[in-house]
PDB file of C-alpha atoms in Angstrom:
ATOM      1  CA  MET A   2     118.919 188.564  81.042  1.00 73.00           C
ATOM      2  CA  ALA A   3     121.350 185.857  82.018  1.00 77.00           C
ATOM      3  CA  LYS A   4     124.180 186.839  84.324  1.00 89.00           C
ATOM      4  CA  TYR A   5     127.360 184.836  84.172  1.00 92.00           C
ATOM      5  CA  LYS A   6     130.779 184.552  85.753  1.00 94.00           C
ATOM      6  CA  LEU A   7     133.726 183.467  83.636  1.00 96.00           C
ATOM      7  CA  GLU A   8     137.036 182.266  85.041  1.00 97.00           C
ATOM      8  CA  HIS A   9     139.883 180.341  83.489  1.00 95.00           C
ATOM      9  CA  MET A  10     143.107 178.556  84.317  1.00 97.00           C
ATOM     10  CA  VAL A  11     145.968 177.392  82.131  1.00 98.00           C
ATOM     11  CA  VAL A  12     146.455 173.616  82.275  1.00 98.00           C
ATOM     12  CA  GLY A  13     148.411 170.769  80.764  1.00 95.00           C
ATOM     13  CA  GLN A  14     151.626 170.362  78.817  1.00 92.00           C
ATOM     14  CA  LEU A  15     150.677 172.819  76.077  1.00 96.00           C
ATOM     15  CA  GLY A  16     149.177 175.609  78.154  1.00 98.00           C
ATOM     16  CA  THR A  17     145.516 175.056  77.359  1.00 98.00           C
ATOM     17  CA  ASN A  18     142.917 177.579  78.504  1.00 98.00           C
ATOM     18  CA  CYS A  19     140.371 175.740  80.636  1.00 98.00           C
ATOM     19  CA  TYR A  20     137.261 177.882  81.164  1.00 98.00           C
ATOM     20  CA  PHE A  21     134.593 177.828  83.868  1.00 98.00           C
ATOM     21  CA  LEU A  22     131.355 179.469  82.712  1.00 98.00           C
ATOM     22  CA  ARG A  23     128.818 179.849  85.523  1.00 97.00           C
ATOM     23  CA  ASP A  24     125.183 180.890  85.342  1.00 96.00           C
ATOM     24  CA  GLU A  25     124.733 183.191  88.333  1.00 94.00           C
ATOM     25  CA  ALA A  26     120.998 182.536  88.633  1.00 94.00           C
ATOM     26  CA  THR A  27     121.230 178.763  89.068  1.00 96.00           C
ATOM     27  CA  GLY A  28     124.887 178.111  89.847  1.00 96.00           C
ATOM     28  CA  ALA A  29     125.150 175.688  86.940  1.00 98.00           C
ATOM     29  CA  THR A  30     128.661 175.722  85.492  1.00 98.00           C
ATOM     30  CA  ALA A  31     130.309 174.376  82.364  1.00 98.00           C
ATOM     31  CA  VAL A  32     133.942 173.309  82.282  1.00 98.00           C
ATOM     32  CA  ILE A  33     135.270 173.971  78.786  1.00 98.00           C
ATOM     33  CA  ASP A  34     138.401 172.092  77.657  1.00 98.00           C
ATOM     34  CA  PRO A  35     139.790 170.489  80.831  1.00 98.00           C
ATOM     35  CA  GLY A  36     143.053 169.604  79.136  1.00 97.00           C
ATOM     36  CA  GLY A  37     145.172 168.528  82.098  1.00 96.00           C
ATOM     37  CA  ASN A  38     145.966 169.085  85.771  1.00 97.00           C
ATOM     38  CA  SER A  39     142.795 167.308  86.861  1.00 97.00           C
ATOM     39  CA  ASN A  40     143.641 167.678  90.558  1.00 98.00           C
ATOM     40  CA  LYS A  41     144.012 171.440  90.120  1.00 98.00           C
ATOM     41  CA  ILE A  42     140.663 171.655  88.317  1.00 98.00           C
ATOM     42  CA  ILE A  43     138.868 169.537  90.911  1.00 98.00           C
ATOM     43  CA  GLU A  44     140.364 171.571  93.749  1.00 98.00           C
ATOM     44  CA  TYR A  45     139.108 174.756  92.074  1.00 98.00           C
ATOM     45  CA  ILE A  46     135.630 173.228  91.767  1.00 98.00           C
ATOM     46  CA  LYS A  47     135.672 172.315  95.466  1.00 97.00           C
ATOM     47  CA  GLU A  48     136.967 175.680  96.654  1.00 97.00           C
ATOM     48  CA  ASN A  49     134.301 177.576  94.701  1.00 96.00           C
ATOM     49  CA  ASN A  50     131.440 175.133  95.348  1.00 96.00           C
ATOM     50  CA  LEU A  51     130.767 174.882  91.639  1.00 97.00           C
ATOM     51  CA  GLU A  52     127.873 172.798  90.369  1.00 97.00           C
ATOM     52  CA  ILE A  53     129.252 171.330  87.152  1.00 98.00           C
ATOM     53  CA  SER A  54     126.485 170.532  84.686  1.00 98.00           C
ATOM     54  CA  ALA A  55     128.628 169.915  81.586  1.00 98.00           C
ATOM     55  CA  ILE A  56     132.176 169.188  80.489  1.00 98.00           C
ATOM     56  CA  ILE A  57     132.555 170.532  76.959  1.00 98.00           C
ATOM     57  CA  ASN A  58     135.398 169.743  74.577  1.00 98.00           C
ATOM     58  CA  THR A  59     135.877 172.102  71.649  1.00 98.00           C
ATOM     59  CA  HIS A  60     137.740 169.236  69.968  1.00 98.00           C
ATOM     60  CA  GLY A  61     139.385 165.938  70.777  1.00 97.00           C
ATOM     61  CA  HIS A  62     143.119 166.653  70.928  1.00 97.00           C
ATOM     62  CA  PHE A  63     144.790 165.380  74.099  1.00 96.00           C
ATOM     63  CA  ASP A  64     145.581 168.841  75.407  1.00 97.00           C
ATOM     64  CA  HIS A  65     141.856 169.625  75.602  1.00 98.00           C
ATOM     65  CA  ILE A  66     140.511 166.348  77.034  1.00 98.00           C
ATOM     66  CA  THR A  67     143.118 164.867  79.381  1.00 97.00           C
ATOM     67  CA  ALA A  68     141.282 165.821  82.586  1.00 97.00           C
ATOM     68  CA  ASN A  69     137.871 164.760  81.239  1.00 98.00           C
ATOM     69  CA  SER A  70     137.544 161.422  82.965  1.00 97.00           C
ATOM     70  CA  LYS A  71     138.587 162.500  86.452  1.00 97.00           C
ATOM     71  CA  VAL A  72     136.466 165.652  86.346  1.00 98.00           C
ATOM     72  CA  ALA A  73     133.494 163.611  85.112  1.00 98.00           C
ATOM     73  CA  GLU A  74     134.074 161.048  87.842  1.00 97.00           C
ATOM     74  CA  PHE A  75     134.121 163.764  90.508  1.00 97.00           C
ATOM     75  CA  THR A  76     131.155 165.774  89.209  1.00 97.00           C
ATOM     76  CA  GLY A  77     128.969 163.236  87.396  1.00 97.00           C
ATOM     77  CA  ALA A  78     128.607 165.730  84.553  1.00 98.00           C
ATOM     78  CA  PRO A  79     128.305 164.561  80.945  1.00 98.00           C
ATOM     79  CA  ILE A  80     131.145 165.003  78.484  1.00 98.00           C
ATOM     80  CA  ILE A  81     129.990 166.899  75.388  1.00 98.00           C
ATOM     81  CA  ILE A  82     131.797 166.760  72.037  1.00 98.00           C
ATOM     82  CA  HIS A  83     131.077 166.590  68.303  1.00 98.00           C
ATOM     83  CA  ASN A  84     130.757 162.972  67.197  1.00 97.00           C
ATOM     84  CA  GLU A  85     133.493 163.304  64.565  1.00 98.00           C
ATOM     85  CA  ASP A  86     136.050 163.809  67.345  1.00 97.00           C
ATOM     86  CA  GLU A  87     134.832 160.902  69.477  1.00 96.00           C
ATOM     87  CA  PRO A  88     137.748 158.639  68.418  1.00 95.00           C
ATOM     88  CA  TRP A  89     140.200 160.886  70.275  1.00 94.00           C
ATOM     89  CA  LEU A  90     138.196 160.364  73.479  1.00 93.00           C
ATOM     90  CA  ARG A  91     138.277 156.611  73.064  1.00 89.00           C
ATOM     91  CA  HIS A  92     142.003 156.501  72.294  1.00 90.00           C
ATOM     92  CA  ASN A  93     142.934 158.510  75.397  1.00 91.00           C
ATOM     93  CA  LYS A  94     142.505 156.648  78.683  1.00 88.00           C
ATOM     94  CA  ASN A  95     141.763 159.984  80.349  1.00 93.00           C
ATOM     95  CA  GLY A  96     139.302 161.137  77.679  1.00 94.00           C
ATOM     96  CA  ILE A  97     136.307 159.237  79.019  1.00 95.00           C
ATOM     97  CA  GLY A  98     135.876 156.458  81.559  1.00 92.00           C
ATOM     98  CA  ASP A  99     133.669 153.388  81.522  1.00 90.00           C
ATOM     99  CA  GLY A 100     130.053 154.270  82.181  1.00 91.00           C
ATOM    100  CA  GLN A 101     130.590 158.015  82.006  1.00 95.00           C
ATOM    101  CA  LYS A 102     127.939 160.015  80.191  1.00 97.00           C
ATOM    102  CA  LEU A 103     128.691 161.185  76.665  1.00 97.00           C
ATOM    103  CA  GLN A 104     126.623 163.611  74.594  1.00 98.00           C
ATOM    104  CA  PHE A 105     127.174 164.595  70.980  1.00 98.00           C
ATOM    105  CA  VAL A 106     126.401 168.014  69.541  1.00 98.00           C
ATOM    106  CA  SER A 107     126.150 169.282  65.977  1.00 98.00           C
ATOM    107  CA  ASP A 108     126.057 172.633  64.241  1.00 98.00           C
ATOM    108  CA  GLY A 109     123.073 174.670  65.391  1.00 97.00           C
ATOM    109  CA  ASP A 110     122.557 172.821  68.664  1.00 98.00           C
ATOM    110  CA  VAL A 111     122.187 174.710  71.936  1.00 98.00           C
ATOM    111  CA  ILE A 112     123.880 173.663  75.169  1.00 98.00           C
ATOM    112  CA  LYS A 113     121.987 174.966  78.200  1.00 97.00           C
ATOM    113  CA  ILE A 114     123.973 175.841  81.303  1.00 97.00           C
ATOM    114  CA  GLY A 115     121.264 176.956  83.685  1.00 96.00           C
ATOM    115  CA  GLU A 116     119.752 179.990  81.944  1.00 94.00           C
ATOM    116  CA  ILE A 117     122.750 180.404  79.638  1.00 95.00           C
ATOM    117  CA  LYS A 118     122.425 179.142  76.095  1.00 96.00           C
ATOM    118  CA  LEU A 119     125.623 178.275  74.231  1.00 97.00           C
ATOM    119  CA  ASN A 120     125.127 178.062  70.487  1.00 98.00           C
ATOM    120  CA  VAL A 121     127.203 175.319  68.872  1.00 98.00           C
ATOM    121  CA  LEU A 122     129.051 176.242  65.681  1.00 98.00           C
ATOM    122  CA  HIS A 123     130.670 173.328  63.888  1.00 98.00           C
ATOM    123  CA  THR A 124     134.061 174.734  62.862  1.00 98.00           C
ATOM    124  CA  PRO A 125     136.096 171.920  61.282  1.00 98.00           C
ATOM    125  CA  GLY A 126     139.601 172.398  59.985  1.00 98.00           C
ATOM    126  CA  HIS A 127     141.834 171.960  63.015  1.00 98.00           C
ATOM    127  CA  THR A 128     140.002 168.669  63.560  1.00 98.00           C
ATOM    128  CA  PRO A 129     136.957 167.240  61.727  1.00 98.00           C
ATOM    129  CA  GLY A 130     134.720 167.706  64.753  1.00 98.00           C
ATOM    130  CA  GLY A 131     135.955 171.028  66.064  1.00 98.00           C
ATOM    131  CA  ILE A 132     133.274 173.271  67.533  1.00 98.00           C
ATOM    132  CA  SER A 133     133.077 176.848  68.752  1.00 98.00           C
ATOM    133  CA  LEU A 134     130.619 177.998  71.413  1.00 98.00           C
ATOM    134  CA  TYR A 135     128.815 181.318  71.104  1.00 98.00           C
ATOM    135  CA  LEU A 136     127.020 183.129  73.906  1.00 97.00           C
ATOM    136  CA  ALA A 137     125.010 185.769  72.095  1.00 94.00           C
ATOM    137  CA  ALA A 138     125.098 189.370  73.291  1.00 86.00           C
ATOM    138  CA  GLY A 139     121.325 189.525  73.637  1.00 81.00           C
ATOM    139  CA  GLN A 140     121.389 187.060  76.509  1.00 81.00           C
ATOM    140  CA  THR A 141     123.526 189.202  78.769  1.00 75.00           C
ATOM    141  CA  GLY A 142     123.182 192.800  77.609  1.00 74.00           C
ATOM    142  CA  GLU A 143     126.922 192.848  76.998  1.00 79.00           C
ATOM    143  CA  ALA A 144     129.118 191.909  74.060  1.00 85.00           C
ATOM    144  CA  GLY A 145     128.817 188.276  73.042  1.00 94.00           C
ATOM    145  CA  LEU A 146     131.379 185.624  73.959  1.00 97.00           C
ATOM    146  CA  LEU A 147     132.953 183.057  71.668  1.00 98.00           C
ATOM    147  CA  PHE A 148     134.941 180.052  72.840  1.00 98.00           C
ATOM    148  CA  SER A 149     136.887 179.238  69.693  1.00 98.00           C
ATOM    149  CA  GLY A 150     138.985 176.257  70.773  1.00 98.00           C
ATOM    150  CA  ASP A 151     141.938 175.907  68.424  1.00 98.00           C
ATOM    151  CA  THR A 152     140.130 177.388  65.413  1.00 98.00           C
ATOM    152  CA  LEU A 153     140.870 181.089  65.934  1.00 98.00           C
ATOM    153  CA  PHE A 154     143.569 182.678  68.093  1.00 98.00           C
ATOM    154  CA  PHE A 155     144.813 186.183  68.804  1.00 98.00           C
ATOM    155  CA  ASN A 156     146.247 187.219  65.428  1.00 97.00           C
ATOM    156  CA  SER A 157     146.541 183.611  64.315  1.00 98.00           C
ATOM    157  CA  VAL A 158     144.583 180.494  63.382  1.00 98.00           C
ATOM    158  CA  GLY A 159     144.720 176.825  64.295  1.00 97.00           C
ATOM    159  CA  ARG A 160     147.299 174.499  62.817  1.00 97.00           C
ATOM    160  CA  THR A 161     146.124 172.043  60.174  1.00 96.00           C
ATOM    161  CA  ASP A 162     149.149 169.780  59.762  1.00 95.00           C
ATOM    162  CA  LEU A 163     147.905 167.142  62.230  1.00 93.00           C
ATOM    163  CA  ILE A 164     145.699 164.149  61.435  1.00 93.00           C
ATOM    164  CA  GLY A 165     142.292 165.336  60.250  1.00 94.00           C
ATOM    165  CA  GLY A 166     143.466 168.902  59.676  1.00 96.00           C
ATOM    166  CA  ASP A 167     142.371 170.796  56.577  1.00 97.00           C
ATOM    167  CA  PHE A 168     143.422 174.407  55.970  1.00 97.00           C
ATOM    168  CA  ASP A 169     140.664 175.181  53.448  1.00 97.00           C
ATOM    169  CA  LYS A 170     138.007 173.896  55.847  1.00 98.00           C
ATOM    170  CA  LEU A 171     139.523 175.894  58.697  1.00 98.00           C
ATOM    171  CA  MET A 172     139.439 179.128  56.718  1.00 97.00           C
ATOM    172  CA  ASN A 173     135.901 178.400  55.584  1.00 97.00           C
ATOM    173  CA  SER A 174     134.846 177.861  59.206  1.00 98.00           C
ATOM    174  CA  ILE A 175     136.415 181.132  60.287  1.00 98.00           C
ATOM    175  CA  CYS A 176     135.253 183.281  57.401  1.00 97.00           C
ATOM    176  CA  LYS A 177     131.734 181.912  56.971  1.00 97.00           C
ATOM    177  CA  LYS A 178     130.855 181.431  60.626  1.00 98.00           C
ATOM    178  CA  LEU A 179     133.093 183.228  63.108  1.00 98.00           C
ATOM    179  CA  LEU A 180     133.711 186.453  61.200  1.00 97.00           C
ATOM    180  CA  LEU A 181     129.958 186.873  60.723  1.00 97.00           C
ATOM    181  CA  LEU A 182     129.595 187.472  64.453  1.00 97.00           C
ATOM    182  CA  PRO A 183     129.523 191.078  65.741  1.00 96.00           C
ATOM    183  CA  ASP A 184     132.911 192.791  65.786  1.00 96.00           C
ATOM    184  CA  GLU A 185     132.679 193.422  69.528  1.00 96.00           C
ATOM    185  CA  THR A 186     132.366 189.699  70.297  1.00 97.00           C
ATOM    186  CA  THR A 187     135.108 188.679  72.726  1.00 97.00           C
ATOM    187  CA  VAL A 188     136.974 185.566  71.595  1.00 98.00           C
ATOM    188  CA  PHE A 189     138.354 183.170  74.195  1.00 98.00           C
ATOM    189  CA  PRO A 190     140.679 180.741  72.389  1.00 98.00           C
ATOM    190  CA  GLY A 191     142.111 177.395  73.423  1.00 98.00           C
ATOM    191  CA  HIS A 192     145.557 178.910  73.961  1.00 98.00           C
ATOM    192  CA  GLY A 193     146.897 182.391  74.525  1.00 98.00           C
ATOM    193  CA  PRO A 194     145.172 185.711  75.168  1.00 98.00           C
ATOM    194  CA  SER A 195     141.629 186.724  74.340  1.00 98.00           C
ATOM    195  CA  THR A 196     140.790 188.929  71.375  1.00 98.00           C
ATOM    196  CA  THR A 197     137.748 190.232  69.498  1.00 98.00           C
ATOM    197  CA  ILE A 198     136.239 189.424  66.143  1.00 97.00           C
ATOM    198  CA  GLY A 199     136.874 193.020  65.044  1.00 97.00           C
ATOM    199  CA  ASN A 200     140.548 192.816  65.972  1.00 97.00           C
ATOM    200  CA  GLU A 201     140.987 189.607  64.013  1.00 97.00           C
ATOM    201  CA  LYS A 202     139.322 191.073  60.932  1.00 96.00           C
ATOM    202  CA  GLU A 203     141.692 194.026  61.037  1.00 95.00           C
ATOM    203  CA  HIS A 204     144.979 192.553  62.241  1.00 96.00           C
ATOM    204  CA  ASN A 205     145.056 188.768  61.770  1.00 96.00           C
ATOM    205  CA  PRO A 206     147.519 188.165  58.896  1.00 96.00           C
ATOM    206  CA  TYR A 207     145.661 185.019  57.837  1.00 95.00           C
ATOM    207  CA  LEU A 208     142.388 186.918  57.444  1.00 91.00           C
ATOM    208  CA  ARG A 209     143.222 190.365  56.170  1.00 76.00           C
ATOM    209  CA  SER A 210     143.168 189.232  52.543  1.00 63.00           C
TER     210      SER A 210
END
């Protein structure tokens, strides 16, 4: 079974959760949503001798990508995003730099971080190319993990009033993909505290009906 270490820091103007998911067997680490404070992120990577194998964006909004370019420059890791959110990378000078590696993922793809396998769930609604990342319970012997970006929060859901937002698509993503995961799955959102799928089914006012 894969063993992992998960740490996070809050970065950027909007308090984005930037996650560091490390495979203990190989040391390979993913940086999920480096949304700002690139110097702080790079210093953390140095201090912990992290081997960054991927920079993953759950979507393309500035508060989730603003440290991309500098972290990619320092680590050489590819930036991974759904192709429908690529325009946000290109329109943000810090989203991706010239010559930096870019990889697209789609629903059903698997991102390998050492021995860890992150299942990609395309969860549009907050943005057209929003994704969530699921580490299944069977890999670790513990409850599964879900990195939900700005799709699902503690007792709330992502906003849909920005360009590309669609409330019906967001609710479809949550109800037909995320809520099908085991209730004990721990949800790590793009902002705010963690939660579980079971808690959101029972207490989230957007989902109780």
